[in-house]
Amino acid sequence: TRHAAGASAMSTPADIETAVKAQGDKVRRLKANKDSSKEEIDAAVKKLLELKQQLPSQPPKAEDPDEAARKKENVKKKAEEKLAARAKKKAAKEGDEGKTPVGGEGKKPAPAPGTAGNGLTAAKPVATSMPGKVTSGEMLVRHHSSTPPVLAFIAAKLSKLTVHFSAHPDPGIVLSLPNNGGTLIGDATIARYLSRRAAGDALSAYGLLYLQQPADDAALARAALRASLVDEWLDRAAVELGPKATAADLSRLDAYLEMRCFVVPPAISIADGAVFAALSKCPAWEKAKASAAEQLPNLHRWFSVVAPHPAMSAASVAYLGGERREGSFDIELPGAVMGQVCTRFPPEPSGFLHIGHAKAALLNQYFATEWKGKVLLRFDDTNPSKEKGEYEAAIVDDVQRLGLTPAQVTHTSDYFDDLIKAQTAMIERGGAFVDPRPQEEVKADRLARRPSPYRDASVADNLRLWKEMQLGTEEGLKCSVRAKMDPASDNGTLRDPTTFRCNLTPHHMVGTAYKVFPTYDFACPFVDALEGVTHALRDRQYVDRDEQYVRMCDLLEVRRVNLWSFSRINFKRCLLSKRKLTWFVDTGRVQGWDDPRMPTIQGILRRGLTVEGLRTFILLQGASQANNLMEWEKLWAENRKVIDPTSVRYTAITAAGAVPVDLRGEGEGEVPAEPEARSLPCNKKNLDLGTKLKWYSKTIILEAEDAALLKDGEEVTLMDWGNAVIEGIDRAKDGTPTRMRARLHLSGDVKKTKYKLTWVASDAANVPVRLVDIDHLITKDSLEEEDALHENAPWLNNDTMMPTDAIGEPALRMLQKSQIIQIERRGFYICDQPAVRPSDPIVLFFVPDGKNKFGYKRS
């Protein structure tokens, strides 16, 4: 009965066409959704086919006899013109035989504009994004952020064609052909087409290298075979070398490449691109890569040749999570016009910025600079319950630290009146409604994909309740405004999202002037359009909201803004959730948002990360859309390159068990009778840093660990002094050294000693130093949804600050707060608390360097 009713409801052709379009949209959404089952997709496709069968067949349109005659005449005329042109070309060629070209003997005539000089049309340079306006003669590939067009991108690079790539909310990968020539769908299909369209030497991208004229039968046969092999590998790579590939699959590929320089010799082709792309998603290859030179020598050789190729490296950076060592994004923006680009960085003032925000800020700054545009700093202050003025001030400081130079600083609250008017207009147009139910009921209906019973309320009723909300009355406080989108959508963000809600909490900028506040999803598209933003860079975790952003623009009747997604920075054993970080602050597990254990901008800078090191690291990540769980070591390794040349070298000896050594000299004056200071370079690798005073005395102090290694008669090197020979060791009952005697041997060869020892003078005015090692707040690489925050959580690290008391040389008194130094043989440290009172130690935090996580060995 239900089926019959549905059929009768779609009795007209227009109804059936509408149903086909809606079902087609559903099929595309299901295919784009990773969580969709095969059964769901098959059922949706089956229903789509059934609906299409109900479409009435269209009889062929009878052609006008006069129009047919005109077409026939045009065809005949074009054929005659073509024959005449060929005859003219042949006559010109025969007349020029034996003649010297104009301009000099033996000089070939210049190729015609737009040709490569060999009769083939010259290929244009590749464009890797959509320009401000794509002309009718250019090709455009639109793709959803979840389905990167890797093969099409590689094919465009190899074929040297002008192809623009643009992220788009719609599912799938679609190529729009030039001059309204139709579309092609699918990454591999588009790659084949682009490779076949190549000109000149770029024909090798698809195996047509031998089709340049003249081509005999043998050449055609070779080209056909090679093209067929490329086709074969386009299919095989995805099946045999993807995420499910095994070590045996890699061994077969290695054997295949034994006598081949490329997958389909003699030149690189999209077959190599297909294998390269498949291996990038292959865990077995990632595991085997380290030992591939020995275990898979042929595959290793091939990979070392193919991976650096410009087409592969560009695809790796754009879509496969690769790093570009030049420190540049090399990815243009969709719709970018030089001098007109405007980006925005919109933090919420509800906490301190963390390293994830740093990537967003620097990306926006980079693209604005690269396109000679501007970047805006806009505070998204739409939730007074969470926001504070102190957070805003901290964000301003962080932005300045990062070197962001906004053209303008604004607040969403600056536009509250405009947003309220826009909401009123949307309600009047029937694009929004007021839902007076509790949020629990609204949430339950959205999960169940049920429309609100108030969705079709009259405009008058909605406007009345909207007025009550603005007044903050008892009735109004129960309500929220929702946009009319699609309550049954597979995309949860489209199920009539909330646009305004009541909140009586005083706002840190506007006080109690407003009782209603817009949601981010409503305010952001509106203010972006109002402020002239051309490009909204968004964390890829919000990719599901891209379609909502576009729909909201349409409901608000404002200009659409180009959206561009990038992957967030995810580090192992690191929390970037503001809610979880707030828990650590509120429970006292850290001392504040600037605690050196926190991943906030202030926290990691206090830990010893430099802005230059952070900026370089983020630039190296680029605008890649691949999500990776990265090691901290990569970041700290980049930071070391910055701090190593500028760090002054000092000495500090662990206080516990330190061993005094009484020295005597071989010659007069070698050992000072009283402590004396001598001038030494601050950094022997960088003499521009100047000098410091190093104290010398007849008794020095050694590390207990060093003293335990020494024996009578052994010659060692005392760093910054010279060699010495151990002449006696006093030991405790357990054998631990308690005091030593040594004779200076300054003529000894420092290259021949086994131990090079750091030391401080015993009789000098040494300073107490506290060397602090810092560990991660959590012990798991990544927290799961079920990992609840509570004091007894097994993944919490309860030993994150590990201090060690030390004896520092007197020159350490000169340290300034936040100065980064190197403690000899220990590592880099940042001064958190300089010398103030003699009784208080200087506090130094260890700065990881990419190799060492701690200054002291930890189990």
XYZ file of C-alpha atoms in Angstrom, residues 262-660:
399
model
C 60.140 2.223 -14.438
C 56.920 0.263 -14.059
C 56.336 0.491 -17.816
C 59.670 1.328 -19.512
C 61.281 3.301 -21.004
C 59.956 6.433 -19.248
C 58.037 7.460 -16.153
C 54.264 7.266 -16.568
C 51.046 7.379 -14.600
C 51.633 3.671 -13.909
C 54.515 4.774 -11.689
C 52.190 7.349 -10.170
C 49.593 4.682 -9.396
C 52.169 2.437 -7.694
C 53.675 5.390 -5.795
C 50.239 6.505 -4.552
C 49.299 2.959 -3.510
C 52.567 2.450 -1.608
C 52.007 5.706 0.271
C 48.970 4.063 1.908
C 50.647 0.680 2.396
C 51.625 -0.205 6.007
C 53.711 -3.136 4.757
C 55.868 -0.771 2.681
C 56.265 1.670 5.575
C 57.481 -1.214 7.711
C 59.825 -2.561 5.023
C 61.210 0.799 3.887
C 64.013 0.937 6.458
C 65.533 -2.347 5.266
C 64.394 -2.133 1.639
C 67.911 -1.538 0.294
C 68.878 -5.063 1.372
C 65.540 -6.910 1.313
C 63.849 -5.230 -1.690
C 66.739 -3.747 -3.707
C 64.851 -3.296 -6.981
C 61.840 -1.677 -5.359
C 64.172 0.508 -3.299
C 66.033 1.607 -6.444
C 62.785 2.401 -8.253
C 61.374 4.328 -5.288
C 64.532 6.404 -4.852
C 64.212 7.489 -8.506
C 60.453 8.055 -8.664
C 59.765 9.675 -5.258
C 61.852 12.842 -5.905
C 60.215 13.396 -9.314
C 58.387 16.773 -9.285
C 55.033 15.155 -10.056
C 55.331 12.656 -7.196
C 56.778 15.060 -4.654
C 54.082 17.651 -5.435
C 51.338 15.021 -5.046
C 52.939 13.841 -1.829
C 52.840 17.327 -0.347
C 49.356 18.105 -1.662
C 47.512 14.927 -0.760
C 49.696 12.189 0.794
C 51.043 13.882 3.907
C 54.597 14.349 2.625
C 56.942 17.068 3.774
C 58.379 19.731 1.518
C 61.879 20.408 2.770
C 62.085 23.804 1.114
C 59.723 25.096 3.781
C 57.006 26.195 1.361
C 53.427 25.045 0.848
C 53.551 24.953 -2.965
C 49.750 24.769 -2.963
C 47.715 27.607 -4.365
C 44.252 28.653 -3.269
C 40.983 28.047 -5.110
C 39.768 31.282 -6.635
C 42.837 33.259 -5.555
C 43.523 36.567 -7.298
C 46.824 38.334 -6.694
C 46.345 41.317 -4.402
C 42.758 40.411 -3.474
C 43.132 37.449 -1.117
C 41.751 37.967 2.388
C 42.046 35.222 5.016
C 41.028 35.224 8.661
C 42.183 33.601 11.892
C 39.101 33.289 14.165
C 40.074 31.953 17.631
C 37.527 31.666 20.416
C 38.690 33.538 23.558
C 37.891 30.584 25.814
C 41.436 29.397 26.454
C 45.024 29.788 25.421
C 46.155 29.034 21.881
C 47.876 25.674 21.390
C 50.220 24.359 18.744
C 47.266 23.359 16.554
C 46.103 26.977 16.455
C 49.643 27.983 15.495
C 49.362 26.015 12.262
C 46.063 27.706 11.387
C 47.453 31.157 12.189
C 50.629 30.674 10.176
C 48.771 29.143 7.224
C 46.468 32.147 7.040
C 49.426 34.509 7.320
C 51.362 32.594 4.674
C 48.643 32.595 2.028
C 47.793 36.245 2.627
C 51.470 37.151 2.194
C 51.980 34.860 -0.786
C 49.042 36.415 -2.649
C 49.843 39.965 -1.522
C 46.571 40.150 0.390
C 45.711 40.521 4.059
C 44.814 38.426 7.090
C 42.238 39.365 9.725
C 42.270 38.427 13.401
C 38.663 37.934 14.484
C 37.666 36.823 17.962
C 34.745 34.404 17.748
C 33.158 35.620 20.984
C 29.716 34.064 20.641
C 29.614 32.058 23.900
C 29.827 34.278 27.007
C 29.726 31.252 29.310
C 33.241 30.203 28.293
C 34.967 33.403 27.195
C 37.100 35.751 29.253
C 38.974 38.956 28.597
C 42.186 37.421 29.988
C 42.083 34.739 27.289
C 41.689 37.392 24.615
C 44.701 39.296 25.930
C 46.737 36.083 25.981
C 45.719 35.290 22.402
C 46.826 38.747 21.261
C 50.212 38.129 22.902
C 50.490 34.687 21.297
C 49.617 36.058 17.870
C 52.344 38.664 18.238
C 54.830 35.993 19.314
C 54.020 34.001 16.191
C 54.712 37.012 14.004
C 51.144 37.277 12.725
C 50.445 40.787 11.441
C 46.674 41.156 11.060
C 45.398 44.011 8.943
C 42.471 44.340 11.326
C 41.380 42.949 14.708
C 37.626 42.439 15.025
C 35.083 40.570 17.138
C 32.021 38.669 16.059
C 30.252 40.699 18.771
C 30.904 43.805 16.632
C 28.227 42.435 14.287
C 25.608 41.213 16.782
C 23.019 43.741 15.582
C 23.638 42.734 11.957
C 23.423 39.052 12.861
C 20.108 39.545 14.689
C 18.694 41.391 11.674
C 19.945 38.612 9.363
C 18.285 36.013 11.585
C 15.010 37.942 11.541
C 15.107 38.159 7.748
C 15.801 34.425 7.461
C 12.763 33.663 9.626
C 10.617 36.003 7.540
C 11.731 34.198 4.361
C 10.802 30.837 5.895
C 14.426 29.689 6.120
C 14.475 29.270 9.909
C 12.090 28.468 12.767
C 12.020 28.752 16.553
C 12.028 25.484 18.485
C 10.684 25.928 22.050
C 11.564 22.423 23.227
C 14.352 21.437 25.678
C 17.725 20.781 24.071
C 17.550 17.104 25.071
C 14.452 16.624 22.889
C 16.000 18.553 20.015
C 19.132 16.406 20.198
C 17.102 13.176 20.307
C 15.120 14.158 17.209
C 18.275 15.103 15.309
C 19.840 11.718 16.103
C 16.646 9.978 15.010
C 16.464 12.163 11.868
C 12.979 13.379 12.819
C 11.838 16.879 11.885
C 10.805 19.161 14.716
C 7.023 19.403 15.237
C 7.522 23.190 15.148
C 9.387 23.179 11.825
C 6.323 24.315 9.856
C 5.045 26.864 12.355
C 3.840 30.144 10.877
C 6.209 33.044 10.335
C 4.155 35.100 12.772
C 4.535 32.523 15.556
C 8.268 32.231 14.897
C 8.754 35.989 14.970
C 6.851 36.244 18.238
C 9.012 33.610 19.931
C 12.142 35.163 18.416
C 11.133 38.460 20.052
C 10.666 36.684 23.405
C 14.151 35.225 23.056
C 15.686 38.663 22.482
C 13.917 39.985 25.570
C 15.109 37.030 27.640
C 11.644 36.222 28.977
C 10.798 32.972 30.707
C 9.199 31.676 27.499
C 12.037 32.924 25.314
C 14.747 31.312 27.427
C 13.358 27.871 26.535
C 13.720 28.466 22.810
C 16.399 28.220 20.154
C 16.385 29.208 16.485
C 17.164 26.524 13.909
C 17.915 26.779 10.190
C 15.780 24.758 7.793
C 18.125 22.438 5.955
C 17.482 18.681 5.897
C 16.397 16.933 9.116
C 16.837 13.488 7.495
C 20.269 14.140 5.965
C 23.067 11.587 6.243
C 25.244 14.572 7.126
C 24.345 15.277 10.750
C 25.387 18.918 10.524
C 22.550 19.565 8.052
C 19.774 18.361 10.357
C 18.340 21.813 11.006
C 21.305 23.209 12.976
C 20.882 25.730 15.779
C 21.620 29.325 14.769
C 20.718 31.368 17.892
C 20.259 30.486 21.568
C 19.631 32.403 24.792
C 22.307 33.100 27.384
C 21.982 35.543 30.291
C 25.689 35.388 31.213
C 27.304 38.840 30.865
C 29.508 39.067 27.790
C 33.084 40.210 28.366
C 32.804 42.769 25.540
C 29.140 43.894 25.436
C 28.015 43.124 28.972
C 24.272 42.447 29.306
C 23.160 44.257 26.153
C 22.092 40.987 24.485
C 20.143 37.974 25.676
C 20.626 35.936 22.497
C 23.883 34.869 20.871
C 24.571 33.319 17.460
C 26.271 29.973 17.021
C 29.604 29.791 15.238
C 27.968 27.910 12.337
C 25.594 30.811 11.771
C 27.878 33.760 12.494
C 31.006 32.655 10.673
C 29.639 32.517 7.081
C 27.824 35.824 7.580
C 30.778 37.726 9.062
C 33.199 36.174 6.549
C 31.108 37.619 3.738
C 30.623 40.934 5.531
C 34.353 41.441 6.172
C 35.347 40.567 2.615
C 37.043 37.257 3.416
C 37.856 35.416 0.195
C 39.280 32.200 1.666
C 38.304 30.408 4.850
C 40.983 27.908 5.894
C 39.438 25.226 8.075
C 40.685 22.286 10.088
C 39.948 19.086 8.186
C 38.080 17.699 11.209
C 35.272 20.105 10.228
C 35.051 18.861 6.633
C 31.516 17.576 7.275
C 30.523 21.150 8.053
C 31.686 22.497 4.694
C 28.349 21.667 3.087
C 26.569 23.286 6.027
C 28.699 26.428 5.567
C 27.644 26.658 1.913
C 23.975 26.027 2.722
C 24.081 28.673 5.468
C 25.481 31.223 2.997
C 22.571 30.488 0.698
C 19.988 30.802 3.484
C 21.557 34.080 4.588
C 21.711 35.223 0.965
C 25.367 36.230 1.275
C 28.382 35.622 -0.948
C 29.944 32.161 -0.748
C 33.541 32.045 0.479
C 36.162 29.611 -0.837
C 36.779 26.824 1.687
C 40.140 25.085 2.012
C 40.782 22.241 4.465
C 44.098 21.330 6.052
C 45.045 18.597 8.486
C 45.495 19.492 12.118
C 48.767 18.817 13.893
C 48.480 15.655 15.951
C 51.367 14.666 18.206
C 51.816 11.430 20.099
C 51.053 11.631 23.826
C 49.583 15.084 23.396
C 46.157 16.563 24.095
C 44.858 19.422 21.966
C 41.243 19.294 23.111
C 40.467 22.551 24.907
C 38.031 20.713 27.173
C 40.653 18.178 28.240
C 43.367 20.796 28.666
C 40.985 22.803 30.853
C 40.559 19.700 33.041
C 44.317 19.543 33.643
C 44.332 23.225 34.643
C 41.227 23.026 36.846
C 42.401 19.902 38.699
C 45.822 21.374 39.433
C 47.772 18.731 37.535
C 49.513 21.638 35.809
C 50.267 25.104 37.157
C 48.377 26.965 34.437
C 47.939 27.387 30.704
C 51.585 28.419 30.360
C 52.891 25.325 32.169
C 55.819 23.866 30.166
C 54.023 20.511 30.061
C 51.092 22.058 28.185
C 50.940 22.127 24.343
C 49.800 25.750 24.428
C 51.856 28.370 22.595
C 52.974 29.851 25.896
C 53.674 26.402 27.339
C 55.870 25.142 24.519
C 57.718 28.463 24.242
C 58.380 28.308 27.987
C 59.652 24.775 27.435
C 62.302 26.094 25.024
C 60.676 25.944 21.613
C 61.537 29.013 19.555
C 59.040 30.815 17.346
C 61.414 30.375 14.433
C 61.644 26.626 15.065
C 57.866 26.322 15.346
C 57.286 28.362 12.201
C 59.805 26.308 10.212
C 58.251 23.051 11.373
C 54.726 24.152 10.428
C 55.876 25.434 7.048
C 57.445 22.052 6.384
C 54.102 20.373 7.072
C 52.458 22.621 4.495
C 48.733 22.579 3.742
C 48.619 18.806 3.485
C 45.195 17.272 4.031
C 46.609 14.004 5.356
C 46.149 13.331 9.071
C 49.302 12.053 10.721
C 50.158 11.243 14.316
C 53.611 12.789 14.506
C 56.530 12.356 16.839
C 57.637 15.358 18.889
C 61.226 14.601 17.886
C 60.668 16.130 14.420
C 59.656 19.437 15.944
C 62.505 19.501 18.444
C 65.030 18.565 15.753
C 64.012 21.650 13.754
C 64.253 23.718 16.927
C 67.803 22.513 17.600
C 68.925 23.935 14.259
C 67.818 27.331 15.528
C 69.206 27.243 19.086
C 72.494 25.395 18.610
C 74.444 28.232 16.912
C 73.278 30.859 19.425
C 73.468 28.982 22.740
C 76.209 29.863 25.237
C 77.985 26.828 26.723
C 78.092 26.432 30.521
C 79.000 23.712 33.020
C 76.934 22.277 35.875
C 77.818 19.203 37.949
C 75.198 16.986 39.608
C 75.327 17.794 43.313
C 74.548 14.301 44.606
C 77.794 12.350 45.026
C 79.994 14.994 43.402
C 83.677 14.073 43.841
C 86.397 16.673 44.638
